[in-house]
Short mmCIF file of C-alpha atoms and ligand atoms in Angstrom, two decimals:
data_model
loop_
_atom_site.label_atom_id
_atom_site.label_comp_id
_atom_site.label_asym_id
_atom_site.label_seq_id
_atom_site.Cartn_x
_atom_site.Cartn_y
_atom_site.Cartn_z
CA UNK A 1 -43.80 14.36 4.04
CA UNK A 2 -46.69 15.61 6.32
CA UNK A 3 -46.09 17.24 9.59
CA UNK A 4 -45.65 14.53 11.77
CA UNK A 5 -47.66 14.44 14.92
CA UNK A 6 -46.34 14.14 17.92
CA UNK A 7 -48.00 11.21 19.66
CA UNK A 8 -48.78 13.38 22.86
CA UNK A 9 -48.07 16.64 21.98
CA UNK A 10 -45.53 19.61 22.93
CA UNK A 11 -44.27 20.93 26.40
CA UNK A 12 -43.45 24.93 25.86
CA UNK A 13 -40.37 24.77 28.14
CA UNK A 14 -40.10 28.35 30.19
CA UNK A 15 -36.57 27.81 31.67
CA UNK A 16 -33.81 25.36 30.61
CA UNK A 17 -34.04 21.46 30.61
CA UNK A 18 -31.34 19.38 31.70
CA UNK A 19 -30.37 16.83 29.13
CA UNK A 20 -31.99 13.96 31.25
CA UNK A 21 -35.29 15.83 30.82
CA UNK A 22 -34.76 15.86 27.41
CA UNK A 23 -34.73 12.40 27.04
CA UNK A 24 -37.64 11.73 29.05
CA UNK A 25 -39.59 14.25 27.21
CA UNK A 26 -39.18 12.14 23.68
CA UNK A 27 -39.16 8.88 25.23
CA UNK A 28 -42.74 10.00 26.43
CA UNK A 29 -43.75 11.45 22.69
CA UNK A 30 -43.43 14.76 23.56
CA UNK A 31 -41.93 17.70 21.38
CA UNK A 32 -39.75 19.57 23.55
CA UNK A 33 -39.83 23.85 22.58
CA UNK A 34 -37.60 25.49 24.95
CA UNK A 35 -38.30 29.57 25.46
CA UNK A 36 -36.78 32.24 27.48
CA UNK A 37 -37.81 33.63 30.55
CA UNK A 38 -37.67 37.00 28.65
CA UNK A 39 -39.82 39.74 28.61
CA UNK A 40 -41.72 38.62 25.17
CA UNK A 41 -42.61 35.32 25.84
CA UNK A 42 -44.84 34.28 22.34
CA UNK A 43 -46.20 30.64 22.71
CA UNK A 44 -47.12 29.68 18.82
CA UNK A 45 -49.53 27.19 18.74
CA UNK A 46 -50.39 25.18 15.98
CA UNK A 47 -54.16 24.59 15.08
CA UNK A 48 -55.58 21.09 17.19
CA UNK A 49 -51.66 20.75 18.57
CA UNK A 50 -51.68 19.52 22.54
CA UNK A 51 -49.44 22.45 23.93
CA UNK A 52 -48.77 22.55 28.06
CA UNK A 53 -46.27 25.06 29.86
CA UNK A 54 -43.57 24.06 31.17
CA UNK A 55 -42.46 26.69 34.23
CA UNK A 56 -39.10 26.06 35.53
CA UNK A 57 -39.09 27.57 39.14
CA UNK A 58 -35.52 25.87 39.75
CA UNK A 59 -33.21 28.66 41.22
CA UNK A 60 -35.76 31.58 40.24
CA UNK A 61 -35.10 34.72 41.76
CA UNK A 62 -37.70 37.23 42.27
CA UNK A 63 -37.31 39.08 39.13
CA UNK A 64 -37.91 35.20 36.94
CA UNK A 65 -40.82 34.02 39.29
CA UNK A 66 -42.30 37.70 38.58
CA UNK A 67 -41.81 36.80 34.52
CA UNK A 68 -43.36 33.44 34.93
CA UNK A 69 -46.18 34.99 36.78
CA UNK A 70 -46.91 36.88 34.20
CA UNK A 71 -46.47 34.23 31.50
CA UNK A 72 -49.21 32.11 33.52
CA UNK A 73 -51.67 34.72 33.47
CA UNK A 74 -51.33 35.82 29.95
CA UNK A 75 -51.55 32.36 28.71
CA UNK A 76 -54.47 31.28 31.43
CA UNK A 77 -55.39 28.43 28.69
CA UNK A 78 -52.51 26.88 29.00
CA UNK A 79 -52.24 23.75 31.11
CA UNK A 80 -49.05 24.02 33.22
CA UNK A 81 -46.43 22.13 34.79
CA UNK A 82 -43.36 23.25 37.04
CA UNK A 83 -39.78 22.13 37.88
CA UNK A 84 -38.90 22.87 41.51
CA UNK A 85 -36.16 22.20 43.51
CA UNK A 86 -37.22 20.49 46.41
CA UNK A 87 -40.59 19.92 47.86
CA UNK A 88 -40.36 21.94 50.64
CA UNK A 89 -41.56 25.20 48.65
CA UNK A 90 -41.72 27.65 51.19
CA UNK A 91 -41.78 31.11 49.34
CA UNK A 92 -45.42 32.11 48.83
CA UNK A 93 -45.12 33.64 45.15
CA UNK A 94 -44.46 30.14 44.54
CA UNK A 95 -47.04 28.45 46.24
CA UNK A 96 -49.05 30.43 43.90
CA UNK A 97 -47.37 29.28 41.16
CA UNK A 98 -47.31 26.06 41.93
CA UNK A 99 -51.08 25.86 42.55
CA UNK A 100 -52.09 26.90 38.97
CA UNK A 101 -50.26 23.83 37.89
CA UNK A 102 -51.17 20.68 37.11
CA UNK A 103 -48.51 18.97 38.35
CA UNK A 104 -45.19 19.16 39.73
CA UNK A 105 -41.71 16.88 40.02
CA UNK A 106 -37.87 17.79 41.11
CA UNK A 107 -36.58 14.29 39.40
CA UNK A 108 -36.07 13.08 36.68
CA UNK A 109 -38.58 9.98 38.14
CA UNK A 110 -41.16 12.09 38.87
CA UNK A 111 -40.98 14.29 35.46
CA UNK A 112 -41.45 10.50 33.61
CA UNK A 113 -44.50 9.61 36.49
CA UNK A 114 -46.34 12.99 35.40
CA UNK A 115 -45.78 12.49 31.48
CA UNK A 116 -47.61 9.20 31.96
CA UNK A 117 -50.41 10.45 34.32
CA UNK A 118 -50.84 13.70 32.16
CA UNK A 119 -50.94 11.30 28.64
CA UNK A 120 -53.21 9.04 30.17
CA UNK A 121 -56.01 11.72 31.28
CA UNK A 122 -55.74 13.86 28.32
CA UNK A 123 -55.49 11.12 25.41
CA UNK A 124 -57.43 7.95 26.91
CA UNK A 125 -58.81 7.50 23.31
CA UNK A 126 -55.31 7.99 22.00
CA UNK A 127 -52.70 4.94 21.64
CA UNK A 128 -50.13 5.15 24.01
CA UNK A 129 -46.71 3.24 24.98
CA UNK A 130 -47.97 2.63 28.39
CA UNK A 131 -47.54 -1.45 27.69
CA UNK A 132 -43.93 -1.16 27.43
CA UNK A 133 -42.89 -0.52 30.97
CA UNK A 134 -39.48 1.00 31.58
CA UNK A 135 -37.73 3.95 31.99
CA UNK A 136 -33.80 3.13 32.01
CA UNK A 137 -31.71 5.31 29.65
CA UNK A 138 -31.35 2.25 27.50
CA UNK A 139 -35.40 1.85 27.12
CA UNK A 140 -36.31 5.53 26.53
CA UNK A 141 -34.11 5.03 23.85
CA UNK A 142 -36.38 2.64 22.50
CA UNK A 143 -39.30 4.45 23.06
CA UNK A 144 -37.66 7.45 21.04
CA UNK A 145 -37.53 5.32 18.45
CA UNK A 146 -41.03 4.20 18.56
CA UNK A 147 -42.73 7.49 18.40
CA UNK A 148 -40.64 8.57 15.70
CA UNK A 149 -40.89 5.22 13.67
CA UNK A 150 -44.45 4.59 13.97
CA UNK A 151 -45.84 7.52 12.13
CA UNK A 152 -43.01 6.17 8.60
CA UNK A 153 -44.40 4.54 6.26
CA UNK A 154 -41.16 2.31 6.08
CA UNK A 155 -40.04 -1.03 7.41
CA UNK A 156 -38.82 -1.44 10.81
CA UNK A 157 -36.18 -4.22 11.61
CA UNK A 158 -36.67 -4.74 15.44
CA UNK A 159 -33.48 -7.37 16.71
CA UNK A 160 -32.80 -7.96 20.18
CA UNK A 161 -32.37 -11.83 22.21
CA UNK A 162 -34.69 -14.28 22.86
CA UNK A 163 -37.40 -12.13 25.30
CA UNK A 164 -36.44 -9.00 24.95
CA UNK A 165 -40.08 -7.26 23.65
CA UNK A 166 -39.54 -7.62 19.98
CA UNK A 167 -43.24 -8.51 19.30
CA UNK A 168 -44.58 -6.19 21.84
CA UNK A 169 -42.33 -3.52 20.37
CA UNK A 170 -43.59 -4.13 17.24
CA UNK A 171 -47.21 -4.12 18.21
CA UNK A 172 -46.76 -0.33 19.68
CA UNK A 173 -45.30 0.57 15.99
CA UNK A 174 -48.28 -0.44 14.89
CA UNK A 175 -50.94 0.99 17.01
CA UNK A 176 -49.00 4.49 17.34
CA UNK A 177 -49.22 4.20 13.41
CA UNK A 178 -51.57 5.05 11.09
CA UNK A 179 -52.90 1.98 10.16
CA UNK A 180 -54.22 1.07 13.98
CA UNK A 181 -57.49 0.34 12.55
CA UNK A 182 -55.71 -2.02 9.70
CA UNK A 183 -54.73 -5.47 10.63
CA UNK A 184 -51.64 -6.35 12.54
CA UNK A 185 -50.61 -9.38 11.17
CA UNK A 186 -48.12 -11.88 12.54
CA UNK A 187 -46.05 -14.63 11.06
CA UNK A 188 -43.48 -16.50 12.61
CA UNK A 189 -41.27 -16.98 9.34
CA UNK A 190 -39.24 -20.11 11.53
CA UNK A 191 -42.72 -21.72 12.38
CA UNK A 192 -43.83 -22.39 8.56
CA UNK A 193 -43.46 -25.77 6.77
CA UNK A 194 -40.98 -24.75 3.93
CA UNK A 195 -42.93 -25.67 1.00
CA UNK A 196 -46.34 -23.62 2.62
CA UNK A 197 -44.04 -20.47 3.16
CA UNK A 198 -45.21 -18.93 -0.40
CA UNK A 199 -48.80 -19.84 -0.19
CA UNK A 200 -48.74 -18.41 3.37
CA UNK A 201 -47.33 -15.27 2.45
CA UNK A 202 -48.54 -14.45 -0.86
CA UNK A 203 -51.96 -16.90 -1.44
CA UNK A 204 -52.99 -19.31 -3.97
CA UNK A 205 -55.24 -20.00 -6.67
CA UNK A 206 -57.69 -22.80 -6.97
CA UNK A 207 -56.10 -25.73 -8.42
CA UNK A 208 -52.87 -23.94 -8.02
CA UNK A 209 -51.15 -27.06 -6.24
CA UNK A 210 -52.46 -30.80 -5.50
CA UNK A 211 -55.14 -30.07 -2.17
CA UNK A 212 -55.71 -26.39 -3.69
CA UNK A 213 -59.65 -26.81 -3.66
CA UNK A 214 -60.46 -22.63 -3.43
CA UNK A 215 -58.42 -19.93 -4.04
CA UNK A 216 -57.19 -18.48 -0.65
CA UNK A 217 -55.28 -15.38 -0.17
CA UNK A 218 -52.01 -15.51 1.75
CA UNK A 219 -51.03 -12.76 4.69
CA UNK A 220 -50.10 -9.90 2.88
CA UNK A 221 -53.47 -9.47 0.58
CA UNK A 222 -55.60 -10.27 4.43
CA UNK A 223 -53.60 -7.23 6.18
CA UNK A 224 -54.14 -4.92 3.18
CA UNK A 225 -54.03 -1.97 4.77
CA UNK A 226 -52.77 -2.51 7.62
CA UNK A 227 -48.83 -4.15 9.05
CA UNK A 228 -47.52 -7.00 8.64
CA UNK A 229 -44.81 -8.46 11.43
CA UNK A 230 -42.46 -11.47 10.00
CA UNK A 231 -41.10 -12.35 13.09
CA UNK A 232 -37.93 -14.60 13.20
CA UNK A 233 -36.86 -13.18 8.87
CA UNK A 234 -33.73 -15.11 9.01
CA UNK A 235 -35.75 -18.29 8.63
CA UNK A 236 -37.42 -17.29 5.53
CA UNK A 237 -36.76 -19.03 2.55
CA UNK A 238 -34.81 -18.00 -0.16
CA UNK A 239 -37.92 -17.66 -2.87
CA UNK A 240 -40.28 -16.20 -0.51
CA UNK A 241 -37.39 -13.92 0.48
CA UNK A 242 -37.32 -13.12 -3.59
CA UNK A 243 -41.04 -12.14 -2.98
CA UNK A 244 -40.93 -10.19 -0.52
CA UNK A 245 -38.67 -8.47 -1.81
CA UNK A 246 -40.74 -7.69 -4.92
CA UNK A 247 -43.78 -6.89 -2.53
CA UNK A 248 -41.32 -3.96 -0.66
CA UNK A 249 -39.91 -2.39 -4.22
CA UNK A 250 -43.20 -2.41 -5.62
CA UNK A 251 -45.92 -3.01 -3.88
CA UNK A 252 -47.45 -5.55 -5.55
CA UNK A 253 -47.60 -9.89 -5.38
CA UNK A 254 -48.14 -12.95 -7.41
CA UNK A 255 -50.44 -15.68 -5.86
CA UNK A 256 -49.16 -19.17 -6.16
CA UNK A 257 -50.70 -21.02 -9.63
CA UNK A 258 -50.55 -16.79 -11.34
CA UNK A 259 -48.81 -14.57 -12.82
CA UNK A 260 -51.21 -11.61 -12.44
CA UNK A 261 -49.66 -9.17 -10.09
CA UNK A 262 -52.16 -8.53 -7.41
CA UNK A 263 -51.39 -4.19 -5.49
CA UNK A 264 -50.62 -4.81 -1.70
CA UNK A 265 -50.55 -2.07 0.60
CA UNK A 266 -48.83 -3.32 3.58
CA UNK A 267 -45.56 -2.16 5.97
CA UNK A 268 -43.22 -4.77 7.14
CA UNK A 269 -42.29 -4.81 10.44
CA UNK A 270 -39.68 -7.63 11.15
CA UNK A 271 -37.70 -9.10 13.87
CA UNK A 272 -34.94 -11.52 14.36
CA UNK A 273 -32.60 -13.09 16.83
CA UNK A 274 -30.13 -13.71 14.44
CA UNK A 275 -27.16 -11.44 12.79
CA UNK A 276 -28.74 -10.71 9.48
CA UNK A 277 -25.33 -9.44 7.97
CA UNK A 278 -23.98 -12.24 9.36
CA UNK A 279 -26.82 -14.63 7.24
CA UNK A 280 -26.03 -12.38 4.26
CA UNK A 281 -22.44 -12.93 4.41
CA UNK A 282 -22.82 -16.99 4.71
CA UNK A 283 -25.26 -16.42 1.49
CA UNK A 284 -28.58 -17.10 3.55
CA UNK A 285 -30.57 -14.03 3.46
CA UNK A 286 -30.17 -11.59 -0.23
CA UNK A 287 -28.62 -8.52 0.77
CA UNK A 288 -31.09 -6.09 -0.96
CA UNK A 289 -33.68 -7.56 1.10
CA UNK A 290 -31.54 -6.50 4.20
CA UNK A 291 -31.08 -3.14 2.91
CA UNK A 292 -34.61 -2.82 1.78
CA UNK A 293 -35.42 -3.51 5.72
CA UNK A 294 -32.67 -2.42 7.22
CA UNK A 295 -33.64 1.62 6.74
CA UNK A 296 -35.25 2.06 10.79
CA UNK A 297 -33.34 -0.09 13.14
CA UNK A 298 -34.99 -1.19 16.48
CA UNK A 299 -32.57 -2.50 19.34
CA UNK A 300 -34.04 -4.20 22.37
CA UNK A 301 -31.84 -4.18 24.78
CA UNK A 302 -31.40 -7.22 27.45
CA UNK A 303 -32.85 -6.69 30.65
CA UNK A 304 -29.28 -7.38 32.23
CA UNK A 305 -28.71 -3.83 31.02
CA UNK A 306 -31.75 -2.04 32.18
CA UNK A 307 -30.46 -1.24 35.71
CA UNK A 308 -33.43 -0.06 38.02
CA UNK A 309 -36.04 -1.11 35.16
CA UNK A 310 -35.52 -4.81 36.25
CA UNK A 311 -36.89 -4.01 40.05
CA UNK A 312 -39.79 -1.58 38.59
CA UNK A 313 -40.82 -4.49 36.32
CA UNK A 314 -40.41 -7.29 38.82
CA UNK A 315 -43.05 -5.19 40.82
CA UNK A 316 -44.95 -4.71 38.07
CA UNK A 317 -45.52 -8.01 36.38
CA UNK A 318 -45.95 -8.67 40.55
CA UNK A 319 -49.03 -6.67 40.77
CA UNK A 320 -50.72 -7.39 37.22
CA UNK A 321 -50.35 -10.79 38.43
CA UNK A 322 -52.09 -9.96 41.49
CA UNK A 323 -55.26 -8.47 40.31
CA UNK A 324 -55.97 -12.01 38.69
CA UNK A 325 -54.69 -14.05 41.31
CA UNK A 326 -55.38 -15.19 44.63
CA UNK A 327 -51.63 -14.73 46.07
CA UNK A 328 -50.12 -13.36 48.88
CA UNK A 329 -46.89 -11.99 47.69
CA UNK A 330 -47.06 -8.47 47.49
CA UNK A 331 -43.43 -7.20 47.09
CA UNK A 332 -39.66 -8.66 47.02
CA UNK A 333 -37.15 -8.66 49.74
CA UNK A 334 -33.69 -6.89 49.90
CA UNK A 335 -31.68 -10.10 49.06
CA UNK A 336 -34.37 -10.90 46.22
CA UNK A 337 -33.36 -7.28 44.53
CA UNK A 338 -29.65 -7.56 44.80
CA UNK A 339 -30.24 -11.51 43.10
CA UNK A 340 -32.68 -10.04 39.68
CA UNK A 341 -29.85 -6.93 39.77
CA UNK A 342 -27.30 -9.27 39.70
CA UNK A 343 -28.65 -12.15 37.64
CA UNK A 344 -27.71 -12.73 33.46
CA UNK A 345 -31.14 -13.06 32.48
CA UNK A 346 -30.69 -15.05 29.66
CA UNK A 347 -34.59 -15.54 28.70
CA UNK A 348 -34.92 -11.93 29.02
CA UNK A 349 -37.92 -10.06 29.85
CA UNK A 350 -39.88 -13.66 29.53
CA UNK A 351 -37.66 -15.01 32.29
CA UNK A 352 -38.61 -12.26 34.51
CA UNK A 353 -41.86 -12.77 34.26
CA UNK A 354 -42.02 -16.14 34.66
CA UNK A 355 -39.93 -16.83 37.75
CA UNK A 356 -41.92 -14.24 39.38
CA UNK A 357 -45.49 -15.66 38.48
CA UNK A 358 -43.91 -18.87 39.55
CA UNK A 359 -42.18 -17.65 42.79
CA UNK A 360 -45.76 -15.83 43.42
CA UNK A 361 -47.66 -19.46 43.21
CA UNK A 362 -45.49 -21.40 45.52
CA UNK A 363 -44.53 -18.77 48.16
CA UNK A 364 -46.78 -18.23 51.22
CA UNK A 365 -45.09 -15.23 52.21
CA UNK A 366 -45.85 -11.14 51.05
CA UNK A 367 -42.56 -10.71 50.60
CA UNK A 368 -40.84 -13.03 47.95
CA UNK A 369 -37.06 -14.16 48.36
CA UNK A 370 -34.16 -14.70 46.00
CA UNK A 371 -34.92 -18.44 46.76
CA UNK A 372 -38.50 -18.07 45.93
CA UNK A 373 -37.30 -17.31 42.56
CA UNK A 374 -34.58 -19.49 42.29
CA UNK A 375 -32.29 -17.17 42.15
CA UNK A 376 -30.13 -18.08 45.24
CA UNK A 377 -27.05 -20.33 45.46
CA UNK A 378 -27.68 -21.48 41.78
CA UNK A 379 -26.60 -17.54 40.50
CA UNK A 380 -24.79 -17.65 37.87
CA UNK A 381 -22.25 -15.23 38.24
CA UNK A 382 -19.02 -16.13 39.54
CA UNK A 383 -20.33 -15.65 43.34
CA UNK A 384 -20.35 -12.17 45.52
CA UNK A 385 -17.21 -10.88 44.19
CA UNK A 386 -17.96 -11.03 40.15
CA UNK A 387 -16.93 -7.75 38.87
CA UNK A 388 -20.18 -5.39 38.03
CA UNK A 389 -22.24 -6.92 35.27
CA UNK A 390 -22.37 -4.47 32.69
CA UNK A 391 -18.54 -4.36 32.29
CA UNK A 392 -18.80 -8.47 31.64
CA UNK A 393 -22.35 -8.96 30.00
CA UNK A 394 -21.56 -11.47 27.10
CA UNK A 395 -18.93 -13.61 29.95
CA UNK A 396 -21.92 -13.29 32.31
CA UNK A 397 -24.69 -14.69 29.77
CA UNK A 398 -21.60 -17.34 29.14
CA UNK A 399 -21.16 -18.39 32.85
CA UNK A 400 -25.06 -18.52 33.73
CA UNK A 401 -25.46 -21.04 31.04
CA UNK A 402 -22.19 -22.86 32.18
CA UNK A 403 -22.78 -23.20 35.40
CA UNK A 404 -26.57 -24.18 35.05
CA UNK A 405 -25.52 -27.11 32.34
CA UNK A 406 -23.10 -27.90 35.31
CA UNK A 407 -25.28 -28.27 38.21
CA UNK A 408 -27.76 -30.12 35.94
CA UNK A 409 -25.10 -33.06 34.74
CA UNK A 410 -24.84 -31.17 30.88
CA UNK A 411 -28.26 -31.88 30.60
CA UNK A 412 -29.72 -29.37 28.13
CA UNK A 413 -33.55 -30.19 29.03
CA UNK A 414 -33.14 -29.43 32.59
CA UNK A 415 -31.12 -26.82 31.79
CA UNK A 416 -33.00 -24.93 29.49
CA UNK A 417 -36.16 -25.34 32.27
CA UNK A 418 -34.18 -24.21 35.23
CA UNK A 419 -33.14 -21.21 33.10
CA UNK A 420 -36.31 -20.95 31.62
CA UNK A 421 -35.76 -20.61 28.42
CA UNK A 422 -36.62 -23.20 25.54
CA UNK A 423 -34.29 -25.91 24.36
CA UNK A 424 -33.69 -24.16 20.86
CA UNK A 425 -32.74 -20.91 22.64
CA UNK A 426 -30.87 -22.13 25.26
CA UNK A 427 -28.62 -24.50 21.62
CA UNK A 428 -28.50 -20.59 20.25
CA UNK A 429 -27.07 -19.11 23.75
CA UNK A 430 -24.42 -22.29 23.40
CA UNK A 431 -23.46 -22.08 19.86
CA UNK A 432 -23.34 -18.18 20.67
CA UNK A 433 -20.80 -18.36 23.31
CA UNK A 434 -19.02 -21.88 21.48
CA UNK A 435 -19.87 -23.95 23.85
CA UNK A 436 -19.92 -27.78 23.21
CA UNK A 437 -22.08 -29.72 25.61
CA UNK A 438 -20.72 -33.12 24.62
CA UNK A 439 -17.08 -31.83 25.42
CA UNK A 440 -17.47 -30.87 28.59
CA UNK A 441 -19.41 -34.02 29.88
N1 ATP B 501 -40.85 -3.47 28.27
C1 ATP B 501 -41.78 -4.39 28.55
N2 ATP B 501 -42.80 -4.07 29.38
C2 ATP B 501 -43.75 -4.98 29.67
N3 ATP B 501 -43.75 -6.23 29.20
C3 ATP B 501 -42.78 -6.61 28.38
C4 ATP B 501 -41.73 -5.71 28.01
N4 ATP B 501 -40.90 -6.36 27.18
C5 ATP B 501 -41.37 -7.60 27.05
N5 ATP B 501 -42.52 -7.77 27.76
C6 ATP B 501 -43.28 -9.02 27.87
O1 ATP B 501 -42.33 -10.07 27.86
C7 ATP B 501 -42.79 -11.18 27.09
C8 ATP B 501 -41.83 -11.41 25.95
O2 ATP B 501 -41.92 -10.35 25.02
P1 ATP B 501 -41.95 -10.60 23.43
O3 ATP B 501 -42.75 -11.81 23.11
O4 ATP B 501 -42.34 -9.34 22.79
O5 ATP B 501 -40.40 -10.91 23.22
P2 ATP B 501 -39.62 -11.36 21.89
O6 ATP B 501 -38.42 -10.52 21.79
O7 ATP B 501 -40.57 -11.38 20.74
O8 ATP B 501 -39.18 -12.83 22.29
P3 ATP B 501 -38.76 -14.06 21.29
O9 ATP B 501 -37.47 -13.67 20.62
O10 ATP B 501 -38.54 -15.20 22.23
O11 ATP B 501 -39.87 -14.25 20.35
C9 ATP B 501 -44.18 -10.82 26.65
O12 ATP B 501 -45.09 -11.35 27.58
C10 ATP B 501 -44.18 -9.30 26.69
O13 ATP B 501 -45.48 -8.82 26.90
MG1 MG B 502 -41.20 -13.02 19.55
#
């Protein structure tokens, strides 16, 4: 395979990076090269590659900030960044140092804050991640495996609950790929009347079928080129599931009413809520089609267990919302936070977003409350003294939707709205956890 390009580039590393760091470097798209403060100091640079310095002034004694000084002036093209300590830099070598830099940070926040200003200057041609917002441990892990998927020319199966970013996930696969300029085409496999699903997918010829006037190709010969993103797979149907198989071993397709096989050119991105092995084990979904996609595996994780993310989001689905809104809410109070950090989030991501666009409508206030977003008295966890969430996720996802179906009389409608999330996913989170409405009315 061909080199693969980093999406951003590579940060020469003049000191040592703490494992954190590491993290944040490929969860940003960069390639990390880590050298020695040592007296021979050789930064190889490949032709057109996006190379900054990385100097780490952490601890540096006179004899290292002498080395990096010299580093910085032998490699004056190189843009430059620096690792300090504190921000109270007092020792003027430094303060020299520092102000041939572009940029500096002493956590592992600000390190992530620079990445994204530095990517968005340099490469505001270039696609980015920028839409998926996030930084917990459990996100850059997803971002990881964005950069390194996208540039594969294989399928990606992206799973995660109701909410989570599946389709926005997959989107960024596709416009860090190479087929950005190619279609990105999306099917919701569950959506589909059963007996359209093969003309959908894979077209049909004049005449092929009673109300087959022209001949019309299906989604797969329109993205040529480019991705296509099944969303919801366990819902496809056996046959088509036969087909698509066919179109992932060897590239090619039958339209409906033929038997000449037409060349595709297309890479499958899919995503489901549901256990795949558990649909291959009940005899649902073939198992060499869930091989065939399985190869690159794309977790979302809930929003329950993205810690500080949830707070950083709230604020900034808060502000998007702002610059198209006339609202007054600018921010969220302390008893708001501890409510989102405590809250199940069933509807994910989705939820989020819409209890604070609500909450943003009907407060007057700058300052939005848990009970702005409905998230006081009615939380779901089992009151102030419920053990910390991430030790009881699944029995916390459990007792939100109990004690919602409770306060709403076991009615799944006004359930479902309360929790915002639709009917159909609030059935799944019930069948999920075994729940039987009509035993406990
Ligand atoms: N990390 C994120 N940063 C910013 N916005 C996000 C993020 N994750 C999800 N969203 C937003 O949340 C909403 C839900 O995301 P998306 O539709 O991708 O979820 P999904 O997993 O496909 O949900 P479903 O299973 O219900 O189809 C969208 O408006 C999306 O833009
Ligand atoms: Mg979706």
């Amino acid at each position: 395979m061909a080199h693969v390009e980093h999406a951003n580039g590579c940060i020469v590393w003049f000191g040592i990076p703490r494992q954190d760091e590491r993290g944040i470097l490929a969860a940003n798209g960069w390639q990390l090269r880590v050298t020695e403060i040592a007296a021979d100091s050789n930064v190889g640079i490949r032709k057109g590659e996006h190379v900054l310095g990385l100097l780490d002034l952490r601890g540096a004694d006179r004899s290292t900030l002498e080395s990096l000084q010299r580093i910085a002036g032998e490699h004056a093209y190189l843009p430059l960044l620096a690792a300090i300590d504190d921000h109270a830099v007092s020792d003027p070598s430094l303060r020299e140092l520092l102000r041939s830099c572009r940029g500096s940070f002493s956590t592992p926040t600000e390190l992530a804050a620079l990445l994204e200003r530095i990517a968005a200057g340099d490469h505001a041609d270039k696609p980015r991640l920028n839409v998926l917002v996030g930084q917990s441990p459990a996100m850059q892990q997803v971002r990881t495996n964005i950069y390194k998927y996208a540039p594969v020319n294989l399928p990606v199966l992206i799973t995660g609950a109701t909410g989570t970013g599946k389709e926005i996930a997959a989107r960024a696969l596709h416009a860090l790929s190479p087929r950005r300029d190619q279609p990105f085409a999306p099917l919701n496999c569950g959506a589909l009347a059963p007996h359209l699903v093969q003309s959908e997918l894979f077209g049909h010829e004049r005449g092929a079928f009673t109300g087959a006037a022209t001949r019309r190709l299906g989604l797969f010969e329109s993205a040529n080129g480019g991705s296509v993103f099944l969303d919801e797979i366990g819902d496809l149907p056996l046959e088509a599931q036969t087909n698509l198989l066919r179109v992932l071993q060897e590239g090619t397709l039958e339209r409906v009413g033929s038997n000449q096989p037409v060349k595709v050119d297309v890479r499958i991105l899919a995503a489901t809520h549901v256990d795949l092995e558990q649909a291959v084990e009940a005899g649902r979904f073939r198992s060499d089609l869930f091989y065939r996609l399985n190869v690159l595996r794309l977790q979302m994780p809930r929003l329950a267990d993205r810690g500080e993310d949830i707070e950083l989001m709230a604020q900034h689905f808060l502000d998007r919302f702002r610059e198209h809104n006339p609202i007054r809410a600018r921010t969220f109070d302390a008893g708001a936070r501890r409510a989102m950090r405590t809250f199940a989030w069933p509807g994910n991501v989705r939820e989020l977003i819409n209890r604070i666009q609500r909450a943003a409508v009907m407060a007057d206030r700058e300052l939005l409350s848990a009970r702005d977003l409905e998230l006081d008295g009615a939380l779901p966890l089992a009151g102030d003294n419920a053990p910390p969430l991430h030790d009881t996720r699944g029995c916390a996802e459990r007792n939100a939707v109990m004690g919602m179906l409770r306060e709403c009389g076991f009615n799944v409608s006004q359930a479902a709205r309360r929790l915002q999330v639709s009917r159909v996913t609030l059935y799944r989170l019930l069948h999920k956890h075994g729940l039987h409405v009509e035993q406990m009315r």
